[in-house]
mmCIF file of C-alpha atoms in Angstrom:
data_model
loop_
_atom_site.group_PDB
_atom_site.id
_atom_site.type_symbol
_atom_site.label_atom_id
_atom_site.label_comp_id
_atom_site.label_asym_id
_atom_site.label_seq_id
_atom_site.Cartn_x
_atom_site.Cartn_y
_atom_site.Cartn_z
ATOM 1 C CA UNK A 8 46.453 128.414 19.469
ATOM 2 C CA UNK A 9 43.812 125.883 18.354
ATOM 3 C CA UNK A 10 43.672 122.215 17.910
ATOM 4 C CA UNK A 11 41.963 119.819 16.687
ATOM 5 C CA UNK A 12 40.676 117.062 19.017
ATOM 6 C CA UNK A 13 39.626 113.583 18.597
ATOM 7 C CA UNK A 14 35.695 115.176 17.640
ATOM 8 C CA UNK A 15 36.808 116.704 14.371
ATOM 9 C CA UNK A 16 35.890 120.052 16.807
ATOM 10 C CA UNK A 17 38.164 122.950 17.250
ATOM 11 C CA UNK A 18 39.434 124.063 20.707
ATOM 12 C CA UNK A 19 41.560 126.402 22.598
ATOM 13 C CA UNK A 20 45.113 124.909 23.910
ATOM 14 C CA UNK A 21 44.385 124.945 27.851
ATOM 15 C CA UNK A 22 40.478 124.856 27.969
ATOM 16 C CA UNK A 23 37.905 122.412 27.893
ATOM 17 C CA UNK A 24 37.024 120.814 24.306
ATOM 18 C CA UNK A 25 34.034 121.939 22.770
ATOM 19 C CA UNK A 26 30.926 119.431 22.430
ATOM 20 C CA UNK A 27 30.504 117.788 19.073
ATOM 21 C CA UNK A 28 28.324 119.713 17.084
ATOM 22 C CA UNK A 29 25.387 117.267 17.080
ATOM 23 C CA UNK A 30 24.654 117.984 21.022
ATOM 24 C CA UNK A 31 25.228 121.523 20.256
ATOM 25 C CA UNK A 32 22.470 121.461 17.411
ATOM 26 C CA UNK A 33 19.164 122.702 18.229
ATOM 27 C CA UNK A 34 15.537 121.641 16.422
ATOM 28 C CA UNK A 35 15.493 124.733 14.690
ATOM 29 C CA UNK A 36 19.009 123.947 13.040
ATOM 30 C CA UNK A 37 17.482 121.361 10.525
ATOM 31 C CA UNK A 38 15.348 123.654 8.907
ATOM 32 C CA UNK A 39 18.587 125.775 8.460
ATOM 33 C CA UNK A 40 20.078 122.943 6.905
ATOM 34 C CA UNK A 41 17.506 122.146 4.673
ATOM 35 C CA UNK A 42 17.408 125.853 3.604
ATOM 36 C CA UNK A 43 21.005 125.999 3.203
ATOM 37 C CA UNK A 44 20.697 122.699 0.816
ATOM 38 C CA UNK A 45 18.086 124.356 -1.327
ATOM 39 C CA UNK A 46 19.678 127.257 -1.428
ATOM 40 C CA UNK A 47 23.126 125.267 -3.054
ATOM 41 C CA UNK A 48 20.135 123.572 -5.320
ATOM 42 C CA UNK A 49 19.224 126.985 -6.203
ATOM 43 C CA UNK A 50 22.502 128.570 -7.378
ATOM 44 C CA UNK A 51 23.400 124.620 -9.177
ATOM 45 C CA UNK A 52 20.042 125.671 -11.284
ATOM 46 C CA UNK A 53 20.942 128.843 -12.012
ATOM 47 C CA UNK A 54 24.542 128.144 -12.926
ATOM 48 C CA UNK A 55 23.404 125.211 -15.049
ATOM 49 C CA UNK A 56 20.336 126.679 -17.080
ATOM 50 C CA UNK A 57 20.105 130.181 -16.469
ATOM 51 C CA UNK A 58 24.361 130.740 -17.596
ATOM 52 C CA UNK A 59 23.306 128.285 -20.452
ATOM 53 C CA UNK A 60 20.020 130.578 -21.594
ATOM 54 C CA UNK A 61 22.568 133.543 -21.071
ATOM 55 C CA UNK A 62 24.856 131.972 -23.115
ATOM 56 C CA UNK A 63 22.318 130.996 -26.328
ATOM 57 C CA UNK A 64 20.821 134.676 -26.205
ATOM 58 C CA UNK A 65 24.526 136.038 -25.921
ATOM 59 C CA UNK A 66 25.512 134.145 -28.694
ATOM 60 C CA UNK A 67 22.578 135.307 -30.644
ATOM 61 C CA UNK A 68 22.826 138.697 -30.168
ATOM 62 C CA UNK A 69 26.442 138.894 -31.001
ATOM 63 C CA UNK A 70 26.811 136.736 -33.897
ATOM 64 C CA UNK A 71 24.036 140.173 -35.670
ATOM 65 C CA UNK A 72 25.423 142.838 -33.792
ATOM 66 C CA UNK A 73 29.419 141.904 -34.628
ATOM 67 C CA UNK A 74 30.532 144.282 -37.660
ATOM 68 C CA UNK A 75 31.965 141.931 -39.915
ATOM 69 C CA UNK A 76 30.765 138.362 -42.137
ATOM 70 C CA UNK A 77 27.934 136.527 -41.035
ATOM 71 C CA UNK A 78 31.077 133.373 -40.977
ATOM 72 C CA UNK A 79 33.192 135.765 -39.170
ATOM 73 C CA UNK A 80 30.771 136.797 -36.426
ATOM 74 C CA UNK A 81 29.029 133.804 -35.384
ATOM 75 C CA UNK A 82 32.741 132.256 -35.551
ATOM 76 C CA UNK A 83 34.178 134.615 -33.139
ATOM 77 C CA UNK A 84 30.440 134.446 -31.217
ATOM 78 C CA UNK A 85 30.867 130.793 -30.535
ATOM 79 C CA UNK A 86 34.154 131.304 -29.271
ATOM 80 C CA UNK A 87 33.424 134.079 -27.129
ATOM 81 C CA UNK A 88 30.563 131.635 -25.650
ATOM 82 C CA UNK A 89 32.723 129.650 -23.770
ATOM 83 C CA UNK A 90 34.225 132.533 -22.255
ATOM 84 C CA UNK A 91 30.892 134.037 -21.508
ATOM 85 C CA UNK A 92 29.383 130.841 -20.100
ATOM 86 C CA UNK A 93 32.433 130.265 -17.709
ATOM 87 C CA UNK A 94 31.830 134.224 -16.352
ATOM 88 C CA UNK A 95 28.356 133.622 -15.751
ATOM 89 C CA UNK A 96 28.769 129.897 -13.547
ATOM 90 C CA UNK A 97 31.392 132.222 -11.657
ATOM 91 C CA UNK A 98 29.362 134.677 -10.936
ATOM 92 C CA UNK A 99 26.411 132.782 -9.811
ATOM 93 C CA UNK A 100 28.423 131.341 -6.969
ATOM 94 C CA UNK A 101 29.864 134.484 -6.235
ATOM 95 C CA UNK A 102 26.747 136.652 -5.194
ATOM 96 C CA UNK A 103 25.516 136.915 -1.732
ATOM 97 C CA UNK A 104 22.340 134.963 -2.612
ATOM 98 C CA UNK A 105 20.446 132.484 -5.072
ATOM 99 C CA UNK A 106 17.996 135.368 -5.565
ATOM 100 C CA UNK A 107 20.431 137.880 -6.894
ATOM 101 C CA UNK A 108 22.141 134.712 -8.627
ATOM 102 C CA UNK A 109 19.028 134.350 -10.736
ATOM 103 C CA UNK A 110 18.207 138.498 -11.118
ATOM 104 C CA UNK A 111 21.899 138.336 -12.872
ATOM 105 C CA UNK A 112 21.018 135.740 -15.456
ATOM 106 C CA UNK A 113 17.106 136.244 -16.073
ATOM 107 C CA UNK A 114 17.159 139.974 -16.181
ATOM 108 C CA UNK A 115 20.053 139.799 -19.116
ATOM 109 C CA UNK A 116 18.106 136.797 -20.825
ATOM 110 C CA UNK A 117 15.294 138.876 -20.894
ATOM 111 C CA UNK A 118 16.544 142.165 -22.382
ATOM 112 C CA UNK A 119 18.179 140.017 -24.715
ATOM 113 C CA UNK A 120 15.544 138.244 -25.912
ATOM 114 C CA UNK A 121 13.547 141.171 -26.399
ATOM 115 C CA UNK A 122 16.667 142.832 -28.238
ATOM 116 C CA UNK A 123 16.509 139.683 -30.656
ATOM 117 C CA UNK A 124 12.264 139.763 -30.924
ATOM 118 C CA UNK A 125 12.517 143.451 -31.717
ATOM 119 C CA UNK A 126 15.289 142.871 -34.550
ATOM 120 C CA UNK A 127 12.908 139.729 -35.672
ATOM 121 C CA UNK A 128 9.639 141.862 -35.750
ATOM 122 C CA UNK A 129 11.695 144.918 -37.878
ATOM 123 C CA UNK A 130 13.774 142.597 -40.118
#
């Protein structure tokens, strides 16, 4: 059974209470710390532009590719963007790193931009 005691620290019923965590901390812990916070700054960015970019170029591509009115389409486009946007701020915080978190919205962005410069160039 653990406990909390007066240090915010966890213990074991029966043993001795653990030291706070700023005597356990080492010099190498604050560049941990700082990499951890950039990190979190990393994966903020990505869920705040890159969803947004994925978003615009989703948008884009599915308000031409949807089989029905040009009204219609970009309509049911801009509804389906809040849906898409929401999905992609989700994901980027639920990947194992900021790295993959940005892979998952540039890579898309990308092949969607070129989908929608392709369709520019032949139209």
């Amino acid at each position: 059974m653990q406990v909390y005691d007066e240090g915010n620290e966890m213990s074991d019923v029966g043993l001795a209470p653990r030291k706070p965590a700023q005597a356990q901390r080492k010099s190498g812990s604050d560049t941990s710390a700082t990499s951890m916070r950039w990190a979190v700054f990393s994966r903020v960015m990505a869920a705040i532009i890159g969803a947004y970019v994925l978003t615009l170029l989703s948008i884009a591509v599915l308000a031409l590719v949807l089989p029905m009115s040009r009204a219609e389409s970009v309509l049911l486009s801009m509804l389906l963007s809040f849906l898409i946007y929401a999905c992609a701020v989700l994901w980027v915080f639920a990947t194992r790193s900021a790295w993959r978190a940005w892979c998952g919205m540039l890579l898309p962005s990308l092949l969607m931009a070129a989908g929608l410069g392709v369709w520019w160039s032949v139209r």
